[in-house]
Coordinates of C-alpha atoms in Angstrom, one line a residue:
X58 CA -14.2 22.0 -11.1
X59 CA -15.2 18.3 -10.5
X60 CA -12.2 17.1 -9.6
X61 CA -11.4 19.8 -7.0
X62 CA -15.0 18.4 -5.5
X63 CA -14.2 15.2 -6.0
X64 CA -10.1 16.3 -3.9
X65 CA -12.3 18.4 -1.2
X66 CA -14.7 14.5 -0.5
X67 CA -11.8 12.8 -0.2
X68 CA -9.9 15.4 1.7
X69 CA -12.8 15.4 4.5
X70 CA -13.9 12.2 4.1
X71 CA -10.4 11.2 5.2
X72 CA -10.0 13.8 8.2
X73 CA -13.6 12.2 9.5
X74 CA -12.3 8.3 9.4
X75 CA -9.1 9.5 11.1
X76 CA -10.9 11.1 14.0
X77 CA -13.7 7.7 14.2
X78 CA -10.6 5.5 13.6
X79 CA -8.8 7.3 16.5
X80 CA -11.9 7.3 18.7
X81 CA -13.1 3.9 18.1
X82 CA -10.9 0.5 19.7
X83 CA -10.9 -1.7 22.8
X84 CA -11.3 1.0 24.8
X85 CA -13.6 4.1 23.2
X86 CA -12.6 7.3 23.8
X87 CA -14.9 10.1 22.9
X88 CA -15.1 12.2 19.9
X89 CA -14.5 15.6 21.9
X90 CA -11.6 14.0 24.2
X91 CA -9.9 12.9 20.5
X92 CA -10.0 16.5 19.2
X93 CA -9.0 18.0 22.7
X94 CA -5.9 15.6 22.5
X95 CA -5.3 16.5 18.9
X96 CA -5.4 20.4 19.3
X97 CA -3.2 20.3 22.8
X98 CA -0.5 18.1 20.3
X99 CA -1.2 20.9 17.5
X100 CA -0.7 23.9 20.3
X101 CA -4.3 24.9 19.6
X102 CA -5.3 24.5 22.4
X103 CA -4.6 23.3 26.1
X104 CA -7.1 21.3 28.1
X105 CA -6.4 18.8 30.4
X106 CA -7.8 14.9 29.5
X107 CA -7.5 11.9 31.5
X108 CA -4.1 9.8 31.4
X109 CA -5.3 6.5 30.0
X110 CA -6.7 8.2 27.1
X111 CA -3.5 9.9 26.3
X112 CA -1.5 6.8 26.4
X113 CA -4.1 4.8 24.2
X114 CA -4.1 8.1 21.6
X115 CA -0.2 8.6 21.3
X116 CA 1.4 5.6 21.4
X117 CA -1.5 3.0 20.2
X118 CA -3.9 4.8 17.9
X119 CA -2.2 7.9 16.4
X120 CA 1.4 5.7 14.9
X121 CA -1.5 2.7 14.2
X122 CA -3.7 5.4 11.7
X123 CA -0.9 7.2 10.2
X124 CA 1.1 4.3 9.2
X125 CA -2.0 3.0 7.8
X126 CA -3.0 6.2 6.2
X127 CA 0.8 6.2 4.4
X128 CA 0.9 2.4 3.6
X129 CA -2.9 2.6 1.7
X130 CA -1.7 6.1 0.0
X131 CA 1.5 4.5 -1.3
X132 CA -0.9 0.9 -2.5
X133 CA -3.0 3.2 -4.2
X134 CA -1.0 5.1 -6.0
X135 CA 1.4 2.3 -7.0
X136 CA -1.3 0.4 -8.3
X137 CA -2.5 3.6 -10.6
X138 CA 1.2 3.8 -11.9
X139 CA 1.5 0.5 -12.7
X140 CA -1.9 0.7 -14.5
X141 CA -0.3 3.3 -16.3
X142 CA 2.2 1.6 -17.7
X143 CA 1.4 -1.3 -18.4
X144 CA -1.8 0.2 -20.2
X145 CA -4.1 -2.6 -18.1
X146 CA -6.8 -1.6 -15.2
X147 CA -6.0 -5.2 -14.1
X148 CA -2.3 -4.6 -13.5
X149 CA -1.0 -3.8 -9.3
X150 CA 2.2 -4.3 -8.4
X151 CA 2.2 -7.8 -7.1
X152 CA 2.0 -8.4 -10.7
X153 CA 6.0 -7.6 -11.5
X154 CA 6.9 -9.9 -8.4
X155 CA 7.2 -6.9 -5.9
X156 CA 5.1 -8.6 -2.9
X157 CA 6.0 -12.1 -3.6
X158 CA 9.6 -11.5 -3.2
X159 CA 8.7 -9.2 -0.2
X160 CA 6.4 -12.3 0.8
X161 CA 9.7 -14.7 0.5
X162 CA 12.2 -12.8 2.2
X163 CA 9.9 -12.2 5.2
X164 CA 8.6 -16.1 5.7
X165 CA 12.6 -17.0 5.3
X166 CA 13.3 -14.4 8.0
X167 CA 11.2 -15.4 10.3
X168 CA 12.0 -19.1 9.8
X169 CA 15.7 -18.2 10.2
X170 CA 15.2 -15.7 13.1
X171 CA 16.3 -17.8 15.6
X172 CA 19.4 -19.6 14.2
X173 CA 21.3 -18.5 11.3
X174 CA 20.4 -14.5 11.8
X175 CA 20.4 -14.6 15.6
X176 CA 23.4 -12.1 15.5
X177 CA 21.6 -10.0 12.9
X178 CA 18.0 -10.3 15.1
X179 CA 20.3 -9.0 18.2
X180 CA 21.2 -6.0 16.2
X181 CA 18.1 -4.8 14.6
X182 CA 15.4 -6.4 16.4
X183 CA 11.8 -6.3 15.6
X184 CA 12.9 -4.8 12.7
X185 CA 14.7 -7.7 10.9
X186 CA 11.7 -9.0 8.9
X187 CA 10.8 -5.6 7.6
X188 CA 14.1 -5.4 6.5
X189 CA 13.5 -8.5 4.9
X190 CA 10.5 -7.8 3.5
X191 CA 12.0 -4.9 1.4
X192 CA 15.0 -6.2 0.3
X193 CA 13.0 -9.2 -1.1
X194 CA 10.4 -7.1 -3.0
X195 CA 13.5 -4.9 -4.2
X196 CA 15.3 -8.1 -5.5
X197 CA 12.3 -9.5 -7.3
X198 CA 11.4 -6.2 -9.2
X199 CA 15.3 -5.5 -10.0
X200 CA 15.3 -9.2 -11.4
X201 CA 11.9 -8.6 -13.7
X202 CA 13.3 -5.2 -14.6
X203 CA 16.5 -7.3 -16.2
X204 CA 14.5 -10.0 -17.5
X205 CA 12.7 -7.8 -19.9
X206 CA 15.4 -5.8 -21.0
X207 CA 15.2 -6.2 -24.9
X208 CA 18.0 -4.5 -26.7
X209 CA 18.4 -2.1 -23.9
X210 CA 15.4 -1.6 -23.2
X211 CA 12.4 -2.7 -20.7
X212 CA 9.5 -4.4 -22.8
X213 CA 6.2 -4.5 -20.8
X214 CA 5.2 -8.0 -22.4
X215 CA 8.2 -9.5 -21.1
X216 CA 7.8 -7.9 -17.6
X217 CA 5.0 -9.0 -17.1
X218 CA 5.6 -12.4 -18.0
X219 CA 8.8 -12.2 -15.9
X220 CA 6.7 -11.3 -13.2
X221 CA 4.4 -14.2 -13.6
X222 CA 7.2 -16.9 -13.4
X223 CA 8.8 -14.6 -10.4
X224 CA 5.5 -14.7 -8.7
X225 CA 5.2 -18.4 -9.3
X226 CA 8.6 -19.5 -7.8
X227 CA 8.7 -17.1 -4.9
X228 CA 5.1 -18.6 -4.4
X229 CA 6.3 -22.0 -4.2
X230 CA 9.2 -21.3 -2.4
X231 CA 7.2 -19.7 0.4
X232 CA 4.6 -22.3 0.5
X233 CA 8.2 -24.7 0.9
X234 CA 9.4 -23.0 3.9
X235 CA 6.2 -23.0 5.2
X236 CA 5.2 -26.2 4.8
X237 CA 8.8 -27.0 7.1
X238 CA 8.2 -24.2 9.8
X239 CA 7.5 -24.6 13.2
X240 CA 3.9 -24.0 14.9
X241 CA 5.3 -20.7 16.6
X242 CA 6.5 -19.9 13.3
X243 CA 3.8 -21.1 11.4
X244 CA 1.2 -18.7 13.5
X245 CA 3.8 -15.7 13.1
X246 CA 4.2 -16.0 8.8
X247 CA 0.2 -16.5 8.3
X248 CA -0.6 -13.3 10.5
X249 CA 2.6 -11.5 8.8
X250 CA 0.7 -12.6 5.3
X251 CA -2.3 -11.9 5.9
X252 CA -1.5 -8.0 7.0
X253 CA -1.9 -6.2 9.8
X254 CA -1.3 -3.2 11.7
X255 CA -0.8 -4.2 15.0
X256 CA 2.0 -3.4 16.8
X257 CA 2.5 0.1 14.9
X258 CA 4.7 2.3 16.7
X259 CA 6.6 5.7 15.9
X260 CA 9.3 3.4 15.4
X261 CA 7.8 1.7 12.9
X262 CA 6.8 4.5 10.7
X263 CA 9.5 6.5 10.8
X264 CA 11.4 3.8 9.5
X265 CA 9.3 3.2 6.6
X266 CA 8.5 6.9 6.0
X267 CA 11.4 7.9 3.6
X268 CA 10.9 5.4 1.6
X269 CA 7.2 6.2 0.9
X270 CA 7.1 9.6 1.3
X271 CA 9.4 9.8 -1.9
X272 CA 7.0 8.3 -4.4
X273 CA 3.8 9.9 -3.1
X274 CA 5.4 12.8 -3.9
X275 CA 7.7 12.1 -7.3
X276 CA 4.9 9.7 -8.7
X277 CA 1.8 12.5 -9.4
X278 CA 5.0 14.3 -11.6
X279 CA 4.5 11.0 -14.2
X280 CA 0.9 11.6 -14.2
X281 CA 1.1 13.4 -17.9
X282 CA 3.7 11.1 -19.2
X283 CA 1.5 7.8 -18.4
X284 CA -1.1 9.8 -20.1
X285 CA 1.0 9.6 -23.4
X286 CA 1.1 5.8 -22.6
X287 CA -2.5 5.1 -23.9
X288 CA -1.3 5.6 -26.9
X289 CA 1.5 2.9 -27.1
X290 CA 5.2 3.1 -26.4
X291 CA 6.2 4.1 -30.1
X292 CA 3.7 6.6 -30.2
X293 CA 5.0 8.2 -26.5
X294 CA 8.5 7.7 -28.5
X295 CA 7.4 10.1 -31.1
X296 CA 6.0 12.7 -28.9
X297 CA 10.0 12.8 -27.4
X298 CA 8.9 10.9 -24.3
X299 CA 11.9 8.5 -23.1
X300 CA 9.7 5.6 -22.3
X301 CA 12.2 3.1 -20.9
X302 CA 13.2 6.0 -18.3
X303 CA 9.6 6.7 -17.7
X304 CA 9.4 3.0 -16.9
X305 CA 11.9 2.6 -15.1
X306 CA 11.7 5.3 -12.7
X307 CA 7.5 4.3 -11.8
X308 CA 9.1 0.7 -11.5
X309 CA 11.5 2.0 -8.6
X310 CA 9.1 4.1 -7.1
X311 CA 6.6 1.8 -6.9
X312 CA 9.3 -0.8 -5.3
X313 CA 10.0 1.9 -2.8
X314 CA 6.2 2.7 -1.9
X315 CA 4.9 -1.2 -1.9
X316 CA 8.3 -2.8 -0.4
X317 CA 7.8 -0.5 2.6
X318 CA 4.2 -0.9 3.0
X319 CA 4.7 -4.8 2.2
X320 CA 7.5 -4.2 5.4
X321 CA 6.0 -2.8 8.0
X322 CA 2.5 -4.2 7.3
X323 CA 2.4 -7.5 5.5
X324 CA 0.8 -8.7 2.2
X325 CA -2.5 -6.3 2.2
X326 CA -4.7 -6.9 -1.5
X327 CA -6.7 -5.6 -3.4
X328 CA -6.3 -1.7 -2.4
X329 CA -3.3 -1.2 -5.6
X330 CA -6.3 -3.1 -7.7
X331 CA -9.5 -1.5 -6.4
X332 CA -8.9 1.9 -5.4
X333 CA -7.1 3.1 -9.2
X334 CA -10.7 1.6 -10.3
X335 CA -12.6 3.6 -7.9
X336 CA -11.2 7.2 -8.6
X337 CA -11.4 6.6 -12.6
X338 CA -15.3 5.9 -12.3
X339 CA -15.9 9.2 -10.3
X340 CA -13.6 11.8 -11.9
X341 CA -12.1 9.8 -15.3
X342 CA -9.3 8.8 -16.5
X343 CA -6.5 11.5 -17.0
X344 CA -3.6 10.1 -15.0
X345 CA -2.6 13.7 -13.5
X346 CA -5.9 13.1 -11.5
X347 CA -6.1 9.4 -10.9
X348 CA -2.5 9.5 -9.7
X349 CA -2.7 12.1 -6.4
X350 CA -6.8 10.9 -6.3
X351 CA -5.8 7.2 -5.7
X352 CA -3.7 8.1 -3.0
X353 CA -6.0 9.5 -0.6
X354 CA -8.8 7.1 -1.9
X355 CA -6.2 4.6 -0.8
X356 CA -5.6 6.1 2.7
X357 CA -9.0 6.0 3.2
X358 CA -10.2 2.5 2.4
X359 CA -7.2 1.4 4.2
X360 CA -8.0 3.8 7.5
X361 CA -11.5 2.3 7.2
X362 CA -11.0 -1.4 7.0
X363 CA -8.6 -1.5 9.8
X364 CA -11.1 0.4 12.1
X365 CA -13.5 -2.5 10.8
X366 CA -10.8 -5.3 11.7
X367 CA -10.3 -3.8 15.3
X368 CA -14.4 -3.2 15.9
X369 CA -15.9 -6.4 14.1
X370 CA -15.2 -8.9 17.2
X371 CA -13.8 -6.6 19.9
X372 CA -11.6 -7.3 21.7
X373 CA -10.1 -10.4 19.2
X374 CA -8.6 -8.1 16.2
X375 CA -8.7 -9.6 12.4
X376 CA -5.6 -9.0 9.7
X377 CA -6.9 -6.5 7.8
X378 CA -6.3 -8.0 4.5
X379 CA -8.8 -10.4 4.9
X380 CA -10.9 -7.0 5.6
X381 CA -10.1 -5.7 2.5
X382 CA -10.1 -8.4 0.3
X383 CA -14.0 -8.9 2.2
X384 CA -14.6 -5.3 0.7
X385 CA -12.5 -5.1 -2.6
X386 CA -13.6 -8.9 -4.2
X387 CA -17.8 -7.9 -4.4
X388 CA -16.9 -4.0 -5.2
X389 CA -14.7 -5.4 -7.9
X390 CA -16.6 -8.0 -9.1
X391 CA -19.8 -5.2 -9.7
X392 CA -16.8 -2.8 -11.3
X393 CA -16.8 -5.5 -14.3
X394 CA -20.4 -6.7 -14.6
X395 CA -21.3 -3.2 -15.0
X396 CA -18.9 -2.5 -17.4
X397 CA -19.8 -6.2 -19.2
X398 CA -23.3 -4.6 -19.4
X399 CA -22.2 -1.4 -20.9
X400 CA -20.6 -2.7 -23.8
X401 CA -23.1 -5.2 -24.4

């Protein structure tokens, strides 16, 4: 019964910060003219609203809060699965190499844009660094994967040292190109880094869509077999549970969910870290809870801090990952001193 409170918060906390997030910009547009808008798109209804509201609601705000509500969903829930399995509330899924070698591909696109891959810019456009960006975090975590293959199979020790020396040479090769980039270029990979979602289109989101409406929906399904992972990987063995599959199928799904967001919105933190943290101190710890209840805790602090990065020095916009790295480090840093002082 708790939890279905705790869903029904969420679920309306969410539907508020859409309709304020929609509302609230460069140019305000009131609460009633929002819903009016929404319910003539919806068939609902069928009033008439001024022009310039219209064109600011379709094709600014609406792709701009959906594609944020879809890339925090998919960093929430990716960081709860990769807590799961790795059996650590300090795990996220930068930690297997997933948005460094998104990080990598991106800064080496956009470095290369305009000479090597001009044919290839031509043909896809502004959509050459996402595809980039995807393709690198794909590479990375396929390259982890096989690094801790033991005998067969995936051993979480080894990925996640694998993912520390991944992280560590994608870091310094990024920080190479960087350091030999252009000032244009320069300006373009520290926005793309420090995430943002400006620029959103339809475009843009249905593009990364697929690829993170799949795990939103196939990752709550693992939500009792992470369960059986807080008891160890032989244990889970015991109980019939095929662990390396179980692995390897959150490992692709989170690739999927974080190399999309990573694409179409650049390196955002802390929201795969914080938000699993979040939904466990309010409702507990069963994963068939945390799992679906990070999601929409995700869409929401992620809907929130980008209304915060468009209002805080209107009409200048900030890269909402500084926004959420602003929220996440104090809220994370109280998580642990009050759990220090409860076991003390």
């Amino acid at each position: 019964m708790k939890r279905k409170f705790i869903y029904i918060i969420l679920i309306l906390s969410l539907a508020l910060a859409i309709c304020f997030s929609l509302a609230m910009g460069a140019m305000q547009i009131p609460l009633n003219e929002v819903l009016v808008m929404l319910g003539n798109k919806l068939g609902v209804c069928s009033q008439t609203v001024a022009p310039p509201y219209e064109t600011v609601l379709y094709l600014v705000r609406l792709p701009r809060v959906l594609l944020g509500l879809f890339v925090g969903a998919a960093l929430g829930i990716s960081g709860a699965a990769i807590q799961g399995i790795f059996r650590n509330p300090l795990a996220e899924p930068g930690l297997i190499g997933i948005s460094a070698g998104a990080s990598l591909m991106a800064v080496l696109v956009i470095v290369l844009e305009v000479t090597l891959l001009s044919s290839l810019s031509a043909l896809v456009g502004y959509y050459l660094v996402s595809i980039g960006a995807f393709l690198g975090a794909a590479l990375s975590a396929t390259l982890v994967y096989r690094l801790s293959k033991n005998q067969g199979r995936p051993n979480i020790t080894t990925m996640l040292l694998a993912g520390i020396a991944i992280n560590a040479l994608c870091g310094a090769l990024t920080g190479l190109i960087t350091a030999n980039a252009d000032e244009q270029q320069l300006r373009t990979i520290t926005f793309w880094m420090l995430g943002s979602l400006a620029g959103s289109t339809w475009q843009t989101l249905f593009s990364v869509l697929p690829f993170i409406l799949i795990p939103l929906i196939l990752l709550p399904l693992q939500g009792r077999k992470l369960n059986a992972f807080v008891l160890g990987e032989k244990q889970a063995d015991q109980l019939g549970m095929r662990t390396s599959k179980v692995k390897l199928r959150v490992v692709i799904l989170c690739t999927m969910a974080v190399g999309a967001s990573v694409a179409a919105s650049g390196i955002i933190g802390f929201v795969g870290l914080l938000v699993p943290h979040m939904t466990r101190l309010i409702g507990g710890v069963d994963n068939r809870y945390v799992l679906p209840a990070s999601a929409l805790m995700g869409a929401l602090v992620l809907c929130l801090s980008d209304l915060l990065a468009r209002m805080l020095t209107v009409p200048m916009e900030q890269p909402i990952g500084v926004i959420t790295a602003l929220i996440g480090s104090p809220v994370f840093l109280y998580i642990l001193l009050k759990d220090k002082n409860a076991k003390s």
